[in-house]
Amino acid sequence: MTEASKAREELNNAEHGLNDAQKHLENFEEELENLFDPTVHGAQGEWKKLHNTCLTEDTGEYVFVSKIYFPILSSF
């Protein structure tokens, strides 16, 4: 592997790491922005703890599974 190839690979790895970090930052900023939005997690953010929670109910014959997500809702 030539020196130029190594440098190109290191640049690509660094750019990939930067892109991942920027995506994480955007996700965290959006989550923070939505925390107290009453249409997402409630007026006091009270429903945030249930975000991405999986609920199951075993009735004996069936098992019901539901995952709770809080998408941004349009105005009521």
CSV table of N, CA and C in Angstrom, one decimal:
chain,number,residue,atom,x,y,z
A,1,MET,N,0.9,-1.2,0.0
A,1,MET,CA,0.0,0.0,0.0
A,1,MET,C,0.9,1.2,0.0
A,2,THR,N,0.6,2.1,-0.9
A,2,THR,CA,1.5,3.3,-1.0
A,2,THR,C,1.1,4.3,0.1
A,3,GLU,N,2.0,5.3,0.3
A,3,GLU,CA,1.7,6.3,1.3
A,3,GLU,C,0.5,7.1,0.9
A,4,ALA,N,0.2,7.4,-0.3
A,4,ALA,CA,-1.0,8.1,-0.8
A,4,ALA,C,-2.2,7.3,-0.4
A,5,SER,N,-2.2,6.0,-0.7
A,5,SER,CA,-3.3,5.1,-0.4
A,5,SER,C,-3.6,5.1,1.1
A,6,LYS,N,-2.6,5.0,1.9
A,6,LYS,CA,-2.7,5.0,3.4
A,6,LYS,C,-3.4,6.4,3.8
A,7,ALA,N,-2.9,7.5,3.3
A,7,ALA,CA,-3.4,8.8,3.6
A,7,ALA,C,-4.9,8.9,3.2
A,8,ARG,N,-5.2,8.4,2.0
A,8,ARG,CA,-6.6,8.4,1.5
A,8,ARG,C,-7.5,7.6,2.4
A,9,GLU,N,-7.0,6.4,2.8
A,9,GLU,CA,-7.8,5.5,3.7
A,9,GLU,C,-8.0,6.2,5.1
A,10,GLU,N,-7.0,6.8,5.6
A,10,GLU,CA,-7.1,7.6,6.9
A,10,GLU,C,-8.1,8.7,6.8
A,11,LEU,N,-8.1,9.4,5.6
A,11,LEU,CA,-9.0,10.5,5.4
A,11,LEU,C,-10.4,10.0,5.3
A,12,ASN,N,-10.6,8.9,4.6
A,12,ASN,CA,-12.0,8.3,4.5
A,12,ASN,C,-12.5,7.9,5.9
A,13,ASN,N,-11.6,7.3,6.7
A,13,ASN,CA,-12.0,6.8,8.0
A,13,ASN,C,-12.4,8.0,8.9
A,14,ALA,N,-11.6,9.1,8.8
A,14,ALA,CA,-11.9,10.3,9.6
A,14,ALA,C,-13.2,11.0,9.1
A,15,GLU,N,-13.4,11.0,7.8
A,15,GLU,CA,-14.7,11.6,7.3
A,15,GLU,C,-15.9,10.8,7.8
A,16,HIS,N,-15.7,9.5,7.7
A,16,HIS,CA,-16.8,8.6,8.2
A,16,HIS,C,-17.1,8.8,9.7
A,17,GLY,N,-16.0,8.9,10.5
A,17,GLY,CA,-16.2,9.1,11.9
A,17,GLY,C,-16.9,10.5,12.1
A,18,LEU,N,-16.5,11.5,11.4
A,18,LEU,CA,-17.1,12.8,11.5
A,18,LEU,C,-18.6,12.8,11.1
A,19,ASN,N,-18.9,12.1,10.0
A,19,ASN,CA,-20.3,12.0,9.6
A,19,ASN,C,-21.1,11.3,10.7
A,20,ASP,N,-20.6,10.2,11.3
A,20,ASP,CA,-21.3,9.5,12.3
A,20,ASP,C,-21.6,10.4,13.5
A,21,ALA,N,-20.5,11.2,13.9
A,21,ALA,CA,-20.6,12.1,15.1
A,21,ALA,C,-21.7,13.2,14.8
A,22,GLN,N,-21.7,13.7,13.6
A,22,GLN,CA,-22.7,14.7,13.2
A,22,GLN,C,-24.1,14.2,13.2
A,23,LYS,N,-24.3,12.9,12.8
A,23,LYS,CA,-25.6,12.3,12.8
A,23,LYS,C,-26.1,12.1,14.2
A,24,HIS,N,-25.2,11.6,15.1
A,24,HIS,CA,-25.5,11.5,16.5
A,24,HIS,C,-25.9,12.8,17.1
A,25,LEU,N,-25.1,13.8,16.8
A,25,LEU,CA,-25.4,15.2,17.4
A,25,LEU,C,-26.8,15.7,16.9
A,26,GLU,N,-27.1,15.5,15.6
A,26,GLU,CA,-28.4,15.9,15.1
A,26,GLU,C,-29.5,15.1,15.8
A,27,ASN,N,-29.3,13.8,16.0
A,27,ASN,CA,-30.4,13.0,16.7
A,27,ASN,C,-30.6,13.5,18.1
A,28,PHE,N,-29.5,13.8,18.8
A,28,PHE,CA,-29.6,14.2,20.2
A,28,PHE,C,-30.2,15.6,20.3
A,29,GLU,N,-29.9,16.5,19.4
A,29,GLU,CA,-30.5,17.8,19.3
A,29,GLU,C,-32.0,17.8,19.1
A,30,GLU,N,-32.4,16.9,18.1
A,30,GLU,CA,-33.8,16.7,17.8
A,30,GLU,C,-34.5,16.1,19.0
A,31,GLU,N,-33.9,15.2,19.7
A,31,GLU,CA,-34.5,14.6,20.9
A,31,GLU,C,-34.7,15.6,22.0
A,32,LEU,N,-33.7,16.4,22.2
A,32,LEU,CA,-33.7,17.5,23.2
A,32,LEU,C,-34.8,18.5,22.8
A,33,GLU,N,-34.9,18.9,21.6
A,33,GLU,CA,-35.9,19.8,21.1
A,33,GLU,C,-37.3,19.3,21.3
A,34,ASN,N,-37.5,18.0,21.2
A,34,ASN,CA,-38.8,17.3,21.3
A,34,ASN,C,-39.2,17.0,22.7
A,35,LEU,N,-38.2,17.0,23.6
A,35,LEU,CA,-38.4,16.5,25.0
A,35,LEU,C,-39.7,17.2,25.6
A,36,PHE,N,-39.8,18.5,25.5
A,36,PHE,CA,-40.9,19.2,26.2
A,36,PHE,C,-42.0,19.6,25.2
A,37,ASP,N,-42.0,19.0,24.0
A,37,ASP,CA,-43.1,19.3,23.0
A,37,ASP,C,-44.3,18.5,23.5
A,38,PRO,N,-45.4,19.1,23.8
A,38,PRO,CA,-46.5,18.4,24.3
A,38,PRO,C,-47.1,17.4,23.3
A,39,THR,N,-46.8,17.6,22.0
A,39,THR,CA,-47.4,16.6,21.1
A,39,THR,C,-46.4,15.4,20.9
A,40,VAL,N,-45.3,15.4,21.6
A,40,VAL,CA,-44.4,14.3,21.4
A,40,VAL,C,-44.3,13.5,22.7
A,41,HIS,N,-43.8,14.1,23.8
A,41,HIS,CA,-43.5,13.4,25.0
A,41,HIS,C,-44.3,14.0,26.2
A,42,GLY,N,-45.4,14.8,25.9
A,42,GLY,CA,-46.1,15.4,27.0
A,42,GLY,C,-45.6,16.7,27.4
A,43,ALA,N,-46.4,17.5,28.1
A,43,ALA,CA,-46.0,18.9,28.4
A,43,ALA,C,-44.8,18.9,29.3
A,44,GLN,N,-44.6,18.0,30.2
A,44,GLN,CA,-43.4,17.9,31.1
A,44,GLN,C,-42.4,16.9,30.7
A,45,GLY,N,-42.6,16.3,29.5
A,45,GLY,CA,-41.7,15.2,29.1
A,45,GLY,C,-41.9,13.9,29.8
A,46,GLU,N,-43.1,13.8,30.4
A,46,GLU,CA,-43.4,12.6,31.2
A,46,GLU,C,-43.5,11.3,30.5
A,47,TRP,N,-43.7,11.3,29.2
A,47,TRP,CA,-43.8,10.1,28.4
A,47,TRP,C,-42.4,9.7,27.8
A,48,LYS,N,-41.4,10.5,28.0
A,48,LYS,CA,-40.1,10.2,27.4
A,48,LYS,C,-39.5,8.8,27.9
A,49,LYS,N,-39.8,8.5,29.1
A,49,LYS,CA,-39.2,7.3,29.7
A,49,LYS,C,-39.8,6.0,29.0
A,50,LEU,N,-40.9,6.2,28.3
A,50,LEU,CA,-41.5,5.0,27.6
A,50,LEU,C,-41.1,4.9,26.1
A,51,HIS,N,-40.3,5.9,25.6
A,51,HIS,CA,-39.9,5.9,24.2
A,51,HIS,C,-39.0,4.7,24.0
A,52,ASN,N,-39.3,4.0,22.9
A,52,ASN,CA,-38.6,2.8,22.5
A,52,ASN,C,-38.8,1.6,23.5
A,53,THR,N,-39.8,1.7,24.3
A,53,THR,CA,-40.1,0.6,25.2
A,53,THR,C,-40.9,-0.5,24.5
A,54,CYS,N,-40.6,-1.7,24.8
A,54,CYS,CA,-41.4,-2.8,24.3
A,54,CYS,C,-42.3,-3.4,25.4
A,55,LEU,N,-43.6,-3.5,25.1
A,55,LEU,CA,-44.5,-4.0,26.0
A,55,LEU,C,-45.0,-5.3,25.5
A,56,THR,N,-45.2,-6.3,26.4
A,56,THR,CA,-45.7,-7.6,25.9
A,56,THR,C,-46.8,-8.0,26.9
A,57,GLU,N,-47.8,-8.8,26.3
A,57,GLU,CA,-48.9,-9.4,27.1
A,57,GLU,C,-49.1,-10.8,26.6
A,58,ASP,N,-48.8,-11.7,27.5
A,58,ASP,CA,-49.0,-13.1,27.2
A,58,ASP,C,-50.4,-13.6,27.7
A,59,THR,N,-51.3,-13.9,26.8
A,59,THR,CA,-52.6,-14.3,27.2
A,59,THR,C,-52.8,-15.8,27.3
A,60,GLY,N,-51.7,-16.5,27.1
A,60,GLY,CA,-51.7,-18.0,27.1
A,60,GLY,C,-51.8,-18.5,25.7
A,61,GLU,N,-52.7,-18.0,24.9
A,61,GLU,CA,-52.8,-18.5,23.5
A,61,GLU,C,-51.9,-17.6,22.6
A,62,TYR,N,-51.9,-16.3,22.9
A,62,TYR,CA,-51.2,-15.4,22.1
A,62,TYR,C,-50.2,-14.5,22.9
A,63,VAL,N,-49.2,-14.0,22.3
A,63,VAL,CA,-48.4,-13.0,23.0
A,63,VAL,C,-48.4,-11.8,22.1
A,64,PHE,N,-48.9,-10.7,22.7
A,64,PHE,CA,-49.0,-9.4,22.0
A,64,PHE,C,-47.8,-8.6,22.4
A,65,VAL,N,-47.2,-8.0,21.3
A,65,VAL,CA,-46.0,-7.2,21.5
A,65,VAL,C,-46.2,-5.9,20.9
A,66,SER,N,-45.9,-4.8,21.6
A,66,SER,CA,-46.0,-3.5,21.1
A,66,SER,C,-44.8,-2.7,21.5
A,67,LYS,N,-44.2,-2.0,20.5
A,67,LYS,CA,-43.1,-1.1,20.8
A,67,LYS,C,-43.6,0.3,20.7
A,68,ILE,N,-43.3,1.1,21.7
A,68,ILE,CA,-43.8,2.5,21.8
A,68,ILE,C,-42.8,3.4,21.2
A,69,TYR,N,-43.2,4.2,20.2
A,69,TYR,CA,-42.5,5.2,19.6
A,69,TYR,C,-43.3,6.5,19.7
A,70,PHE,N,-42.6,7.6,19.7
A,70,PHE,CA,-43.2,8.9,19.7
A,70,PHE,C,-42.8,9.7,18.5
A,71,PRO,N,-43.5,9.5,17.4
A,71,PRO,CA,-43.1,10.4,16.3
A,71,PRO,C,-43.7,11.8,16.5
A,72,ILE,N,-43.1,12.7,15.7
A,72,ILE,CA,-43.6,14.1,15.8
A,72,ILE,C,-45.0,14.1,15.2
A,73,LEU,N,-46.0,14.5,16.0
A,73,LEU,CA,-47.4,14.5,15.5
A,73,LEU,C,-47.7,15.9,15.0
A,74,SER,N,-48.6,15.9,14.0
A,74,SER,CA,-49.1,17.2,13.5
A,74,SER,C,-50.0,17.8,14.5
A,75,SER,N,-50.3,19.1,14.4
A,75,SER,CA,-51.2,19.8,15.3
A,75,SER,C,-52.6,19.1,15.3
A,76,PHE,N,-53.2,19.1,16.4
A,76,PHE,CA,-54.5,18.5,16.6
A,76,PHE,C,-55.6,19.4,16.0
